[in-house]
Amino acid sequence: MGTRRDFVKTGLIAGGGLVLSFTLPDFLTKVSGQLYSKPFSPNAFLRISEDNQIAVILSKVEMGQGVWTTLPMLIAEELDCNLSQIKVEHSPAGKEYFHTFIPGQVTVGSSSTISEFDRYRMAGATAREMLVQAAANKLGVSASLCRTENGHVICGNHLLSYGEVCNDAAKLSVPEVKLRQPKEWKLIGKSQKRLDAADKINGKAVYGIDTSGEDLLTALLLRPPVFGSKVKSFDATKAKAIKGVMEIVQIPNSVAVLADNFWSAKLGRDALTVNWEYPADWLKDSQQQRQNYQKLAHTKGEATQQKGDVSSGFSKAAKTIDAEYWLPYLAHAPMEPLNCTVKIHHDGCDIWTGTQMPMVEQAAAAKVLNLQPEQVKIHTPYLGGGFGRRGSLNADWVVEAVQVAKASGKFIKLVWTREDDIRGGFYRPAYLHAVKVGLNAEGLPVVWQHRVVGQGVFKNTFVIPDPKAIDFSSVEGVKDSPYLEHVPDHSVELHTTTLNVPVLPWRSVGKSHTCFVMESMIDELATLAKKDSVEYRRILLQHKPRYLSVLNLVAQKADWGKPLLAGTGRGVAVYEGNGSYVAYVVEASFSKKKLKVHQVWCAFDCGLAVNPDGVRAQIESSIVFGLSAALYGEITFKNGQVQQSNFHDYPVLRMTEMPLIDIYILTGDGKLGGAGEPGVPPIAPALTNAIFNATGKRIRNLPIRIEDLG
C-alpha cells in the first residue's frame, strides 16, 4: 500500500511556482468481467504561479456537462480560493491522466465527478497546507497561527497571496492532511456559475471546428452510400473545375476533396463521380431487419442470467402476458458535427479535435503515420456535444483526417456536414425485446422470460476483444433489474447480431433501450394486476430504499392520483444508472390527432450534488434528449442507405414543445452518482405510460407514431 505521501508529488514550475501532481495507489477494476491493474501514475495537475495564477488541468473533457466548473470546485473548496481565481485547461494525451477506475484516459459513463471527487480535493488540501507552512516560515510564526481565505494566507495583520509563497511551498515535503468535513464546505453542494459560460455566450470559446491556421485547407469526404463499401474508381474532372478546389485524394473507402474554403470543398464533392463495390453482406431494409430479429427472438438465445425453471413457471402462473418491443437505430447528432485538424511535420504530428478518448486517437494516428504515440500531440478544444459519438472506439474520424493529411501532404481540417454526421454511421443499435411474464394470484411476477436481439456496441472492440464474451451493454438494466430479484423463475437471453452498420454507445448506453422495456412492462403488469402504477412499483421495490425515496418524492410532488381532464394522462418510471436514482412523472394529452407533453416532475438522488445547478442542467438536457428520441428519433434503411439526413427528418425537440419541468434533488448519505446520463432512459417509458393512461393505447415501438394513438 502507498502512503498519503505517494498521493501527491511536488515540484517547481519553470520560472517559479508550485505544481502538484496527484496519484492513487494500485487498484483493481473490473471491466466486462476482466480484471485490470494500474500502477501508480500522475493523473492531474494543480499549478500556482508567482503571479497568483491558479490553474487546474482537467483529466476529463468539457462537452457541455459542466466538469469545467465542477472539478475545479473540488480543488477550490480545499485550497480555499475563489472559484473565479482558477484558470482551467484540458489535459494533453497521457497515461498520467488515466481515469481512477476505468483503464484509460476517458470521459465516459457519467463518471467524471465520481472518479475525481477525492483526489481533486486532496490536491487542494495538500497545496493549502504547504502554502500555509511556507507563509508561516516566511513570517517566523507557527503554522497554527495562520489561516487561509480567498487565495491568501492570513496571520494577524499579514496578508500573503498564494503566489507570494508558492516557490517556498514547492520546496517543502508533502504533509499528511485531512479533508474538510461536509459541515465546513463553502462551495460543494452550493450552485456556482459555470466558468465556461461567459466565453460560450460571447463567442470566445474555441471548438474544434473553429481551428484555423495559415495554409489550412478544408477537406470533405465522399463516403460510401452503403456501409462497408470500397472505391472501385472515381472521376474528379468536374470536381477539379470548381473554383477553390486544390486537390482530390483517395483514402481507404472514400475520396477527399481539399479546397481553400468549405463551400468549394462541398461543391467539389458534389461534382465527384464514384463507382462503389458493395460488401458481400449488408443491411438492405429496416423492415426486413425487424422481421429477422423477430425470428431470432422466437429461438433460445445465449443465457446471461437464469434462475429456476421458466417452462414450469409458466405452467403455474395465474395470468401471462406476451409483449414485443422495438427500438430503432439512433444517431448521436451533437450540435457541433465531427471535425479534425491535422498538421504533419518532420518529427511528428499535431491534431486538434474534440474527443472523449484522446489516447485512443493518439495511438490510432500514430499507427497510420508509423510514429510513436508520443510523437502525436493531441490538442483538445471544447467539445460541442458528444453523447458517445466522440468516444469512438476506433478513432474513425481522426483516422480519416490523418489519412487525408498523409495522402495530400497538406495541413488540413476534415469537416463533417450535418448530413455526413447523421448518415455517417456509428449509431445506437436497433433492438428487439421479446418478453413473456407470468403473474401469481396476487398479481406479482413469478416467471419472466426476456430475449434481447441486437448488435453489441462493445463486441469485438478493445473493450470486449473476446469474441465469445457477452456484450454486457445489450442486457444491462434487464439482467440486473431489481424487478427480477424476487422472481423465482426467470431467464435473460441475448442474440448478438453482426451487421455492416457501425454502432457506438449512445447517451446512457444499454439502458437507453432496456429501461424503456422494463418500465413499460412493469406498467403493463400493474394494469394486468389491477393495481395503481406507483403502488405496484412500491410493492416490487419495497426492499430498495433509494428507489422508493425518489418514487415517493416524485409521486408526492406531482400529486399523483389527482383527477385529470379527459384525454390527459400521467405516467411514471423509476430507474437507477451510473450510481444515481431518478423517478419521473409525465403528464401528457392527446386531442385532435395532437400529442402534447405538458409537464415533467423529476426526483433525483445522486448522493451529493456538487453543483446543484449543474445537476439540474443535466436533467433538463436528459429530458430534451430522451423526449426527442421517444417522439422522433429513428434511423432507417432502404436499399442499404440511411434515409435521414438532417434535422428536418431527424428532428429534436423544439422550444415550443418543451414541457414544464420541476426537479427535486435529494441529498442523502448514498454514494456519489453521475448526472449526465441517468435522466435519459426513464423519460420515454414515463411518457408512453402517460399516453396509455390518457388513451388506453400501449406504445411498444419507438418513436411514438400519432397513427398508433387512434
XYZ file of C-alpha atoms in Angstrom:
710
model
C 0.000 0.000 0.000
C 1.161 3.501 -0.730
C 1.172 6.260 1.850
C -0.519 9.611 1.615
C 2.872 10.971 0.563
C 2.651 8.755 -2.517
C -0.594 10.517 -3.361
C 0.909 13.925 -4.033
C 4.197 14.925 -5.609
C 5.502 18.478 -5.720
C 7.907 20.480 -7.792
C 8.814 23.889 -9.132
C 7.418 25.105 -12.434
C 9.911 26.551 -14.867
C 10.094 30.185 -13.876
C 8.822 29.553 -10.380
C 5.710 28.323 -8.642
C 4.154 25.224 -7.139
C 2.998 22.266 -9.179
C 1.185 19.323 -7.663
C 0.632 16.016 -9.397
C -1.598 13.641 -7.546
C -1.657 9.886 -7.783
C -3.647 6.954 -6.478
C -2.499 3.594 -5.093
C -2.566 0.431 -7.194
C -6.041 -0.912 -7.621
C -8.065 -3.485 -9.470
C -11.019 -2.524 -11.585
C -13.500 -4.817 -13.243
C -14.434 -4.123 -16.841
C -16.575 -6.563 -18.831
C -15.756 -9.400 -16.492
C -11.965 -8.985 -16.663
C -9.558 -7.570 -14.091
C -7.056 -4.883 -14.963
C -4.381 -3.455 -12.702
C -2.880 0.015 -12.977
C 0.390 1.143 -11.396
C 0.993 4.457 -9.709
C 0.800 7.291 -12.237
C 0.166 11.050 -12.068
C -3.328 11.978 -13.177
C -3.853 15.715 -12.988
C -2.004 18.881 -12.002
C -2.623 21.940 -9.912
C -0.344 24.864 -10.752
C 0.119 28.006 -8.709
C 2.471 30.621 -10.140
C 4.190 33.694 -8.742
C 1.669 35.993 -10.393
C -1.003 34.284 -8.258
C -2.489 32.386 -11.179
C -4.122 29.112 -10.176
C -4.513 26.576 -12.978
C -6.377 23.276 -12.880
C -5.628 20.861 -15.716
C -8.597 18.580 -16.229
C -8.200 14.877 -16.762
C -11.720 14.933 -18.241
C -13.078 16.888 -21.209
C -15.764 19.554 -21.168
C -18.513 18.733 -23.671
C -21.360 20.634 -22.077
C -21.742 18.501 -18.970
C -20.102 21.051 -16.649
C -16.812 19.481 -15.480
C -15.051 22.746 -16.361
C -16.726 24.063 -13.206
C -17.479 21.039 -11.025
C -13.953 19.618 -10.840
C -12.277 22.983 -10.082
C -14.889 23.447 -7.339
C -13.405 20.417 -5.574
C -9.914 21.916 -5.594
C -11.126 25.406 -4.711
C -13.052 24.019 -1.737
C -9.939 22.595 -0.103
C -7.467 25.150 -1.446
C -9.648 27.916 -0.008
C -9.687 30.204 -3.015
C -12.396 31.846 -5.066
C -13.610 29.795 -7.981
C -13.147 32.873 -10.163
C -9.378 32.774 -9.447
C -8.997 29.456 -11.236
C -7.995 29.040 -14.864
C -8.992 25.710 -16.380
C -7.189 23.776 -19.119
C -7.786 20.480 -20.883
C -5.014 17.962 -20.391
C -2.879 16.606 -23.226
C -2.985 12.890 -24.020
C -1.009 10.894 -21.482
C -1.140 7.967 -19.078
C -0.739 10.391 -16.193
C -4.334 11.452 -16.810
C -5.850 7.981 -16.559
C -9.307 7.558 -15.094
C -9.264 6.314 -11.496
C -11.314 3.166 -12.092
C -11.561 2.729 -15.870
C -8.344 1.783 -17.690
C -7.578 4.723 -19.949
C -7.857 8.479 -20.351
C -11.580 8.687 -20.930
C -14.612 10.867 -20.258
C -17.447 8.361 -20.236
C -20.214 6.876 -18.136
C -21.176 9.985 -16.148
C -18.144 9.210 -14.009
C -16.078 12.410 -14.058
C -17.090 13.780 -10.660
C -17.327 10.326 -9.081
C -13.804 9.424 -10.152
C -12.183 12.720 -9.162
C -14.098 13.646 -6.008
C -11.432 12.525 -3.543
C -8.205 13.179 -5.385
C -9.085 16.678 -6.585
C -9.990 17.629 -3.022
C -6.791 16.003 -1.771
C -4.732 18.070 -4.191
C -6.355 21.263 -2.968
C -5.976 20.341 0.690
C -2.322 19.399 0.288
C -1.485 22.590 -1.547
C -3.221 24.723 1.076
C -1.308 23.048 3.906
C 2.020 23.600 2.143
C 1.229 27.211 1.331
C 0.316 27.863 4.955
C 3.571 26.308 6.159
C 5.590 28.337 3.654
C 3.891 31.544 4.798
C 4.455 30.660 8.430
C 8.165 30.051 7.761
C 8.428 33.379 5.969
C 6.774 35.230 8.834
C 8.635 33.282 11.508
C 5.473 32.080 13.230
C 3.746 28.789 13.901
C 1.510 27.495 11.113
C -1.259 27.107 13.684
C -1.474 30.909 13.870
C -2.219 31.173 10.150
C -5.458 30.747 8.279
C -6.494 30.929 4.637
C -9.169 32.835 2.769
C -9.778 33.779 -0.875
C -6.389 32.583 -2.104
C -4.401 34.220 0.696
C -2.654 33.165 3.891
C -3.576 35.455 6.779
C -1.661 35.831 10.025
C -2.568 38.772 12.213
C -2.097 41.887 10.073
C -0.108 39.994 7.435
C -1.794 39.022 4.165
C 0.218 36.898 1.722
C -1.163 35.745 -1.608
C -0.576 32.140 -2.639
C 1.636 33.441 -5.445
C 3.962 35.128 -2.944
C 4.735 31.866 -1.157
C 4.297 29.243 -3.917
C 8.047 28.936 -4.651
C 8.824 28.299 -0.991
C 5.918 25.879 -0.731
C 7.276 23.831 -3.631
C 10.446 23.100 -1.616
C 8.577 21.578 1.319
C 7.941 17.904 1.926
C 4.428 16.605 1.347
C 2.388 16.717 4.574
C -0.340 14.437 5.859
C -3.637 16.314 5.508
C -7.264 15.877 6.410
C -10.099 16.785 4.102
C -12.743 19.207 5.268
C -15.957 17.777 6.648
C -19.237 18.495 4.833
C -20.283 20.975 7.533
C -17.193 23.043 6.638
C -17.861 23.180 2.895
C -18.266 26.625 1.365
C -18.644 25.602 -2.308
C -19.548 21.929 -2.559
C -23.298 21.439 -2.553
C -23.985 25.056 -3.481
C -24.805 26.207 -7.005
C -21.967 28.008 -8.781
C -21.819 29.939 -12.035
C -20.215 27.976 -14.843
C -16.646 29.061 -15.537
C -17.069 28.473 -19.270
C -20.408 30.253 -19.631
C -19.157 33.750 -20.469
C -16.845 32.632 -23.288
C -19.540 30.401 -24.737
C -22.022 33.252 -24.708
C -19.730 35.923 -26.138
C -18.200 33.664 -28.785
C -14.677 33.490 -27.392
C -14.880 29.756 -26.708
C -12.888 27.735 -29.227
C -14.309 24.460 -30.505
C -12.579 22.023 -32.820
C -14.452 23.372 -35.826
C -13.044 26.862 -35.068
C -9.442 25.714 -35.607
C -7.633 27.906 -38.115
C -4.131 28.433 -39.432
C -2.046 29.655 -42.332
C -2.285 27.420 -45.426
C -5.050 25.359 -43.832
C -7.258 23.549 -46.355
C -10.771 22.288 -45.701
C -11.388 18.643 -46.560
C -14.710 16.884 -47.147
C -15.063 13.166 -47.774
C -17.431 11.439 -50.124
C -18.253 8.369 -48.091
C -19.902 5.228 -49.471
C -23.718 5.157 -49.575
C -23.665 1.624 -48.134
C -21.532 0.947 -45.066
C -18.541 -1.277 -45.779
C -18.288 -0.382 -49.485
C -14.988 0.283 -51.242
C -13.988 2.664 -54.036
C -13.729 0.874 -57.407
C -12.958 4.016 -59.400
C -13.716 7.737 -59.444
C -13.780 10.655 -61.867
C -12.664 14.007 -60.421
C -12.725 16.016 -63.658
C -15.753 18.139 -62.764
C -14.688 18.468 -59.137
C -11.290 19.869 -60.081
C -13.000 22.529 -62.203
C -14.679 24.052 -59.135
C -13.023 27.321 -58.092
C -11.141 26.893 -54.832
C -10.679 23.124 -55.117
C -6.982 22.401 -54.637
C -6.653 18.623 -54.649
C -8.538 15.309 -54.781
C -7.113 12.310 -52.912
C -8.325 8.789 -52.316
C -8.030 7.213 -48.898
C -9.247 3.744 -47.902
C -13.006 3.510 -48.542
C -13.595 7.164 -49.546
C -12.461 10.127 -51.643
C -11.463 13.528 -50.214
C -11.858 16.964 -51.790
C -9.472 19.631 -50.490
C -10.273 23.299 -51.022
C -9.315 26.696 -49.686
C -12.824 27.123 -48.223
C -15.670 24.928 -47.047
C -18.184 25.766 -49.784
C -15.776 24.992 -52.600
C -14.956 21.678 -50.945
C -18.653 20.853 -50.755
C -19.335 21.808 -54.367
C -16.307 19.804 -55.432
C -17.529 16.783 -53.527
C -20.975 17.130 -55.096
C -19.316 17.025 -58.525
C -17.395 13.789 -57.879
C -18.400 10.585 -59.633
C -17.522 7.407 -57.718
C -18.167 3.752 -58.529
C -18.573 1.659 -55.384
C -18.002 -2.012 -54.654
C -20.612 -3.078 -52.101
C -19.846 -5.559 -49.308
C -20.899 -9.175 -49.638
C -23.485 -8.911 -46.849
C -25.263 -5.703 -45.871
C -28.412 -4.449 -44.211
C -30.798 -3.518 -47.010
C -34.099 -2.693 -45.327
C -35.203 -1.791 -41.793
C -38.467 -3.722 -42.050
C -36.591 -6.840 -43.099
C -34.199 -6.301 -40.195
C -37.106 -6.262 -37.759
C -38.573 -9.434 -39.241
C -35.212 -11.175 -38.935
C -34.953 -10.071 -35.319
C -38.462 -11.370 -34.629
C -37.477 -14.808 -35.918
C -34.404 -14.830 -33.698
C -36.488 -13.798 -30.689
C -38.533 -16.990 -31.069
C -35.386 -19.067 -30.544
C -33.343 -19.559 -27.406
C -30.522 -17.073 -27.041
C -27.320 -17.010 -25.034
C -28.173 -17.084 -21.337
C -26.934 -14.003 -19.478
C -28.955 -14.610 -16.303
C -31.023 -17.616 -15.299
C -32.844 -18.746 -12.192
C -35.272 -21.603 -11.639
C -37.223 -23.179 -14.496
C -39.085 -20.817 -16.825
C -41.039 -23.569 -18.581
C -42.547 -24.982 -15.403
C -43.021 -21.453 -14.063
C -45.444 -20.508 -16.822
C -47.472 -23.666 -16.251
C -48.171 -22.459 -12.701
C -48.859 -18.772 -13.471
C -52.372 -17.384 -12.913
C -52.038 -14.846 -15.750
C -49.497 -14.360 -18.540
C -48.621 -11.574 -20.939
C -46.512 -11.563 -24.120
C -45.062 -8.319 -25.464
C -42.645 -7.335 -28.189
C -40.779 -4.021 -28.109
C -38.888 -2.413 -30.990
C -36.368 0.398 -30.726
C -34.673 1.728 -33.881
C -31.162 2.910 -34.635
C -30.470 6.365 -33.187
C -27.940 8.994 -34.261
C -25.942 10.978 -31.695
C -26.368 14.247 -33.647
C -24.296 16.616 -31.463
C -24.662 20.291 -32.304
C -21.028 20.505 -33.434
C -20.537 17.949 -36.223
C -17.334 15.926 -36.184
C -14.144 17.627 -37.330
C -10.414 17.109 -37.061
C -7.450 19.313 -37.993
C -4.131 17.614 -38.766
C -0.662 19.054 -39.335
C 2.119 16.589 -40.095
C 5.677 17.822 -39.662
C 9.147 16.303 -39.892
C 9.245 14.902 -36.363
C 5.602 14.244 -35.557
C 2.029 15.389 -35.908
C -0.326 17.863 -34.265
C -4.055 17.120 -34.086
C -6.847 19.437 -32.982
C -10.134 17.674 -32.265
C -12.805 17.321 -29.614
C -12.519 13.786 -28.252
C -13.636 11.831 -25.209
C -10.661 9.458 -25.578
C -7.504 11.386 -26.569
C -5.128 8.460 -26.123
C -7.206 6.277 -28.461
C -6.947 8.998 -31.109
C -3.246 9.444 -30.424
C -2.473 5.733 -30.841
C -4.620 5.417 -33.972
C -2.985 8.430 -35.631
C 0.492 7.173 -34.740
C -0.281 3.830 -36.366
C -1.356 5.481 -39.645
C 1.791 7.619 -39.705
C 4.179 4.930 -38.432
C 5.101 7.146 -35.472
C 5.441 6.591 -31.772
C 2.335 7.749 -29.860
C 4.309 10.421 -28.028
C 5.142 11.986 -31.418
C 1.441 12.755 -31.907
C 0.256 15.765 -29.918
C -3.496 15.958 -29.271
C -4.923 19.451 -28.676
C -8.373 19.274 -27.084
C -10.670 22.280 -27.532
C -14.209 22.451 -26.193
C -16.464 19.668 -27.453
C -19.760 20.786 -28.970
C -21.586 17.772 -27.600
C -20.651 14.119 -27.676
C -23.302 11.735 -26.322
C -20.846 8.903 -27.061
C -20.052 9.795 -30.689
C -16.790 11.493 -29.721
C -15.871 8.382 -27.761
C -15.250 6.329 -30.894
C -13.575 3.025 -30.072
C -11.573 3.057 -33.322
C -10.973 6.814 -33.685
C -12.742 6.688 -37.047
C -12.941 10.398 -37.910
C -9.420 11.119 -36.666
C -8.003 8.237 -38.700
C -9.771 9.602 -41.794
C -8.308 13.069 -41.239
C -4.793 11.718 -40.724
C -5.121 9.607 -43.872
C -6.136 12.693 -45.864
C -3.233 14.724 -44.467
C -0.805 11.900 -45.203
C -2.082 11.326 -48.746
C -2.084 15.028 -49.633
C 0.891 16.249 -47.628
C -1.224 19.261 -46.658
C -2.299 20.978 -43.436
C -5.998 20.039 -43.443
C -9.203 20.329 -41.459
C -11.635 17.499 -42.137
C -15.212 18.683 -41.594
C -18.350 16.597 -41.426
C -21.540 18.255 -42.619
C -24.769 17.627 -40.710
C -25.719 15.168 -43.436
C -22.371 13.400 -43.047
C -22.972 13.181 -39.323
C -26.471 11.689 -39.496
C -25.714 9.401 -42.430
C -22.176 8.661 -41.313
C -22.926 5.785 -39.019
C -21.918 4.736 -35.520
C -25.449 4.674 -34.180
C -27.154 3.358 -31.071
C -28.096 -0.130 -32.302
C -31.652 -1.140 -33.118
C -33.050 -3.644 -30.612
C -35.972 -6.011 -30.349
C -37.144 -7.331 -26.970
C -39.496 -10.298 -26.662
C -40.876 -10.523 -23.123
C -43.211 -13.061 -21.567
C -44.232 -12.711 -17.918
C -46.453 -14.768 -15.638
C -48.233 -13.413 -12.525
C -49.470 -15.208 -9.441
C -52.940 -14.799 -7.939
C -51.796 -11.620 -6.131
C -50.709 -10.068 -9.428
C -46.954 -10.281 -8.760
C -44.457 -11.611 -11.333
C -43.354 -15.185 -10.635
C -41.914 -16.124 -14.030
C -40.166 -13.910 -16.583
C -38.639 -14.784 -19.950
C -36.749 -11.964 -21.661
C -34.968 -12.177 -25.005
C -32.950 -9.301 -26.470
C -31.836 -9.143 -30.118
C -29.395 -6.532 -31.399
C -25.816 -5.529 -32.148
C -23.374 -5.112 -29.291
C -21.614 -1.753 -29.053
C -18.535 -3.220 -27.354
C -18.355 -6.575 -29.135
C -15.065 -7.129 -30.991
C -13.564 -3.882 -29.721
C -10.746 -3.354 -27.234
C -13.411 -3.227 -24.509
C -14.594 -6.792 -25.242
C -11.987 -8.381 -27.530
C -13.062 -11.954 -26.729
C -15.491 -13.000 -29.499
C -17.115 -15.476 -27.111
C -17.811 -12.918 -24.390
C -21.279 -11.461 -23.841
C -21.703 -7.784 -24.641
C -22.995 -6.589 -21.288
C -24.313 -3.340 -22.776
C -27.116 -5.181 -24.605
C -28.689 -6.552 -21.434
C -27.693 -4.108 -18.698
C -30.840 -2.900 -16.999
C -32.581 -6.238 -17.594
C -30.361 -8.905 -16.107
C -29.512 -6.711 -13.126
C -33.028 -5.299 -12.740
C -34.380 -5.104 -9.168
C -37.717 -6.327 -10.530
C -36.196 -9.746 -11.299
C -34.506 -10.285 -7.936
C -37.527 -11.933 -6.361
C -38.919 -13.645 -9.470
C -38.279 -17.347 -8.720
C -38.213 -18.453 -12.360
C -36.614 -16.132 -14.890
C -34.190 -16.057 -17.799
C -32.495 -13.256 -19.717
C -31.207 -14.315 -23.124
C -29.280 -12.469 -25.818
C -28.894 -12.782 -29.572
C -25.983 -10.568 -30.664
C -26.246 -9.798 -34.369
C -23.474 -8.857 -36.796
C -24.268 -6.255 -39.454
C -22.349 -3.804 -41.626
C -23.887 -0.838 -39.768
C -21.314 0.653 -37.344
C -22.522 1.194 -33.773
C -21.322 3.007 -30.667
C -22.520 3.749 -27.137
C -25.241 6.404 -27.119
C -26.025 8.527 -24.085
C -26.892 6.022 -21.283
C -25.672 3.095 -23.453
C -27.645 -0.147 -22.951
C -30.160 1.250 -20.536
C -31.338 3.623 -23.269
C -33.390 0.686 -24.566
C -33.692 -1.718 -21.626
C -35.238 0.853 -19.268
C -37.972 1.597 -21.804
C -38.845 -2.085 -21.987
C -38.679 -2.796 -18.238
C -40.647 0.273 -17.121
C -43.214 -0.239 -19.882
C -43.635 -3.898 -18.933
C -43.984 -3.101 -15.221
C -46.770 -0.677 -16.126
C -48.466 -3.360 -18.217
C -48.187 -5.791 -15.309
C -49.729 -3.233 -12.943
C -52.700 -2.919 -15.285
C -52.994 -6.714 -15.569
C -52.872 -6.963 -11.771
C -55.438 -4.120 -11.483
C -53.117 -2.044 -9.322
C -52.041 1.600 -9.384
C -48.749 2.096 -11.251
C -46.964 3.808 -8.349
C -48.307 1.422 -5.717
C -47.329 -1.606 -7.810
C -43.744 -0.348 -8.034
C -43.711 0.280 -4.294
C -44.572 -3.365 -3.720
C -41.876 -4.637 -6.082
C -39.239 -2.213 -4.749
C -40.101 -2.431 -1.069
C -36.555 -3.542 -0.202
C -34.896 -0.830 -2.312
C -34.890 2.364 -0.199
C -33.201 4.664 -2.720
C -35.623 3.625 -5.473
C -38.504 4.208 -3.073
C -37.217 7.600 -1.964
C -37.264 9.065 -5.485
C -40.507 7.275 -6.391
C -42.334 8.534 -3.311
C -40.997 12.063 -3.646
C -41.963 12.441 -7.299
C -45.425 10.996 -6.640
C -45.906 13.474 -3.804
C -44.665 16.500 -5.761
C -46.798 15.609 -8.790
C -49.861 14.985 -6.601
C -50.140 11.521 -8.121
C -53.705 10.265 -8.356
C -55.372 13.669 -8.738
C -58.314 13.773 -11.198
C -57.328 14.739 -14.758
C -59.191 16.165 -17.713
C -60.430 13.769 -20.380
C -57.696 12.909 -22.864
C -54.965 13.710 -20.333
C -52.892 11.074 -18.588
C -49.928 10.604 -16.313
C -47.177 8.030 -16.407
C -44.385 7.098 -14.036
C -40.971 5.463 -14.367
C -38.160 4.859 -11.865
C -34.596 3.883 -12.629
C -31.021 3.550 -11.393
C -27.975 4.224 -13.528
C -24.392 5.400 -13.064
C -24.910 5.276 -9.310
C -27.877 7.658 -9.332
C -31.616 7.132 -8.883
C -34.265 9.011 -10.829
C -38.043 8.938 -10.999
C -40.292 10.802 -13.423
C -43.959 11.598 -13.602
C -45.005 12.845 -17.032
C -48.333 14.482 -17.854
C -49.417 14.380 -21.499
C -52.582 14.741 -23.522
C -53.837 13.525 -26.891
C -56.534 15.502 -28.666
C -57.397 16.184 -32.302
C -54.532 13.997 -33.503
C -52.040 16.023 -31.493
C -49.852 14.737 -28.688
C -48.631 17.291 -26.144
C -46.266 16.768 -23.230
C -47.382 19.258 -20.590
C -45.191 18.714 -17.559
C -42.408 16.566 -16.142
C -41.726 16.082 -12.455
C -38.368 14.598 -11.502
C -36.882 13.333 -8.244
C -33.137 12.769 -8.470
C -30.732 11.175 -5.991
C -27.049 11.291 -6.945
C -25.829 11.008 -3.354
C -24.370 14.508 -3.430
C -24.957 17.256 -5.972
C -21.593 19.023 -6.007
C -23.041 21.824 -8.142
C -26.862 21.611 -7.926
C -27.443 23.971 -10.856
C -25.170 21.785 -12.954
C -27.150 18.704 -11.972
C -30.429 20.419 -12.877
C -28.996 21.385 -16.256
C -28.026 17.770 -16.884
C -31.503 16.532 -16.002
C -33.132 19.147 -18.232
C -30.764 18.149 -21.020
C -31.615 14.477 -20.468
C -35.336 15.210 -20.701
C -34.885 17.062 -24.010
C -32.591 14.348 -25.340
C -34.841 11.481 -24.245
C -38.074 13.083 -25.424
C -36.510 13.861 -28.809
C -35.654 10.193 -29.245
C -39.040 8.975 -27.997
C -41.041 11.320 -30.210
C -38.871 11.493 -33.324
C -35.620 9.511 -33.142
C -35.258 6.927 -35.892
C -32.570 5.968 -38.397
C -33.973 3.717 -41.115
C -32.501 1.945 -44.130
C -33.772 1.441 -47.666
C -31.664 -0.287 -50.315
C -28.859 -0.258 -47.767
C -28.828 3.520 -47.409
C -29.723 5.715 -44.444
C -32.930 7.625 -45.176
C -32.459 10.524 -42.743
C -30.054 13.396 -43.408
C -30.638 16.488 -41.252
C -32.845 17.898 -38.523
C -35.817 18.196 -40.891
C -36.165 14.393 -40.956
C -34.243 13.585 -37.760
C -35.846 16.225 -35.503
C -35.016 17.292 -31.998
C -37.490 18.809 -29.563
C -38.349 22.438 -30.350
C -38.705 25.154 -27.731
C -42.462 25.319 -28.302
C -42.700 21.591 -27.486
C -40.759 21.809 -24.238
C -42.781 20.795 -21.172
C -42.674 22.498 -17.790
C -40.073 20.819 -15.606
C -39.960 20.524 -11.819
C -36.762 18.961 -10.430
C -36.235 17.874 -6.829
C -32.712 16.847 -5.838
C -32.344 14.610 -2.814
C -29.323 14.983 -0.575
C -28.501 11.795 1.230
C -25.718 9.623 2.545
C -25.586 7.450 -0.553
C -22.503 7.030 -2.684
C -21.774 9.720 -5.261
C -23.531 9.095 -8.579
C -23.381 10.558 -12.070
C -25.727 13.120 -13.585
C -25.102 13.220 -17.334
C -26.845 10.013 -18.381
C -29.263 8.683 -15.717
C -32.021 11.101 -16.682
C -32.280 9.829 -20.269
C -33.647 6.234 -20.043
C -36.797 6.664 -17.899
C -38.309 9.664 -19.697
C -39.563 7.618 -22.689
C -41.446 4.993 -20.646
C -42.867 7.661 -18.327
C -44.266 9.366 -21.437
C -45.643 6.210 -23.070
C -47.189 5.153 -19.761
C -48.876 8.572 -19.634
C -50.161 8.026 -23.161
C -51.724 4.724 -22.080
C -53.313 6.460 -19.113
C -54.775 9.078 -21.462
C -55.783 6.919 -24.433
C -55.727 3.260 -23.414
C -53.152 2.623 -26.158
C -49.939 0.825 -25.285
C -46.817 2.029 -27.062
C -44.317 -0.786 -27.582
C -42.468 0.682 -30.545
C -40.402 3.843 -30.708
C -40.568 6.512 -31.912
C -44.182 7.228 -30.972
C -46.435 7.483 -34.025
C -49.608 9.533 -33.928
C -51.432 6.965 -36.067
C -50.928 4.387 -33.300
C -52.847 6.538 -30.813
C -56.191 6.385 -32.616
